[in-house]
Tab-separated table of C-alpha atoms in Angstrom:
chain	number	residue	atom	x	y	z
A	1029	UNK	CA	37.285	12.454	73.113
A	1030	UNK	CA	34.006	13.395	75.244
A	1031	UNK	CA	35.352	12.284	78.707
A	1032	UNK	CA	31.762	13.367	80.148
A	1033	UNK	CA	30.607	10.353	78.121
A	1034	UNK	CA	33.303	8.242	79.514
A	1035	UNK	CA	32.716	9.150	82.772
A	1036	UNK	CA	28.882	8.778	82.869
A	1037	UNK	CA	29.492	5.152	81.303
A	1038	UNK	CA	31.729	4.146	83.951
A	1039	UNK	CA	29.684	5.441	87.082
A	1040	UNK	CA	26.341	3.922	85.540
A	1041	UNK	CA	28.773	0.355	84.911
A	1042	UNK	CA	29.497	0.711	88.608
A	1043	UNK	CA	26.034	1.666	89.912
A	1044	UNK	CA	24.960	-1.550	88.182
A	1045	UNK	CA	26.992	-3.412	89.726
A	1046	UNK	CA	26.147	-2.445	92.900
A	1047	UNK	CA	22.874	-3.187	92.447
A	1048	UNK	CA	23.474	-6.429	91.081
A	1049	UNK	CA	25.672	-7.707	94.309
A	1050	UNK	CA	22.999	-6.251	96.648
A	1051	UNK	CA	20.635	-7.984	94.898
A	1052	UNK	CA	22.508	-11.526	95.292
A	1053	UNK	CA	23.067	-10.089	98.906
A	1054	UNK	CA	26.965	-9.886	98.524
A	1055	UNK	CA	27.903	-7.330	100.541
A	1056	UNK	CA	31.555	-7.955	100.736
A	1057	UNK	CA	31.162	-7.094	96.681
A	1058	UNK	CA	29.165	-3.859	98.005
A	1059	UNK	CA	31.992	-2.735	100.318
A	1060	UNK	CA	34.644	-2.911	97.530
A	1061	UNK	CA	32.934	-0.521	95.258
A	1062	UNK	CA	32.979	1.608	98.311
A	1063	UNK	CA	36.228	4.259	98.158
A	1064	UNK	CA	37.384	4.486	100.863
A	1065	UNK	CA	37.236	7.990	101.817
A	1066	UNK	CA	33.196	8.630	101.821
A	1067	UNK	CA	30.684	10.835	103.556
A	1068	UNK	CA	27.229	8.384	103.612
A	1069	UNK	CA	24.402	10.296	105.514
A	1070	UNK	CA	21.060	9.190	105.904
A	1071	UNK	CA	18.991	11.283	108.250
A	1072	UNK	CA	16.045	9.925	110.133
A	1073	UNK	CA	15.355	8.735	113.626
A	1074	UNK	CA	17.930	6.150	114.516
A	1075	UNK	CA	15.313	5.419	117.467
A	1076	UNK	CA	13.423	3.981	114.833
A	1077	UNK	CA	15.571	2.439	112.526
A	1078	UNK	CA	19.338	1.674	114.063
A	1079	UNK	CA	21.061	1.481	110.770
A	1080	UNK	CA	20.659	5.049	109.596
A	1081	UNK	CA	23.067	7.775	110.462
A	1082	UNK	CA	26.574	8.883	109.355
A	1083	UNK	CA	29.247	6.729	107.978
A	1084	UNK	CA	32.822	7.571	107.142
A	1085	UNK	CA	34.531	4.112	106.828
A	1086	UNK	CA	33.973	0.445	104.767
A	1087	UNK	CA	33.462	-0.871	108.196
A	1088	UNK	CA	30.720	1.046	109.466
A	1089	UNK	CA	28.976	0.736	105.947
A	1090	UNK	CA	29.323	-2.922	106.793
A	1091	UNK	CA	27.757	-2.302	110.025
A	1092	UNK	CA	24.904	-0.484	107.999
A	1093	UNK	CA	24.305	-3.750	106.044
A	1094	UNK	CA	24.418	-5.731	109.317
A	1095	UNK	CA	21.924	-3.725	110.946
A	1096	UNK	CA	19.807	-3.531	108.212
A	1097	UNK	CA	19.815	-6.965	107.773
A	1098	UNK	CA	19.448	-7.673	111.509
A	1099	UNK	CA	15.851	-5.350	111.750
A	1100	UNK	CA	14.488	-5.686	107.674
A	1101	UNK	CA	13.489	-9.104	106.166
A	1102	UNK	CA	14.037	-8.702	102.801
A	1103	UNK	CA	11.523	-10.250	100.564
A	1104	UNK	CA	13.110	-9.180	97.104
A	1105	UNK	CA	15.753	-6.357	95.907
A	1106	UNK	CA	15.016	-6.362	92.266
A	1107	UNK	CA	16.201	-2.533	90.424
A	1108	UNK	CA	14.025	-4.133	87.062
């Protein structure tokens, strides 16, 4: 049994989905493909955009999404 295979089948199933429930916006469906121990780091000037930075919890990747949402208008998320 190639469990590499496996593996790389399951994460692309779950990347998918992720994709799919950002595009319908369901970020509740986001957060619980989140585990919940996870390092998320996006480096840039938070002056300039307040939703980047560290996050170590389902709640402050939540707050991510809120912030996001609160300072981008989203015209389409499409991954096609």
């Amino acid at each position: 049994m190639n469990t590499n295979s496996n593996t790389t089948e399951e994460t692309r199933a779950i990347v998918e989905l992720f994709y799919k429930r950002r595009a319908l916006n369901d970020i509740n469906g986001v957060i619980d493909l989140i585990a919940d121990n996870i390092q998320w780091e996006i480096r840039r000037d938070k002056a300039l955009a307040p939703w980047l930075g560290n996050r170590s919890s389902k709640e402050e990747i939540r707050k991510f999404f809120s912030l996001q949402k609160q300072y981008v208008e989203s015209l389409i998320f499409d991954t096609n």
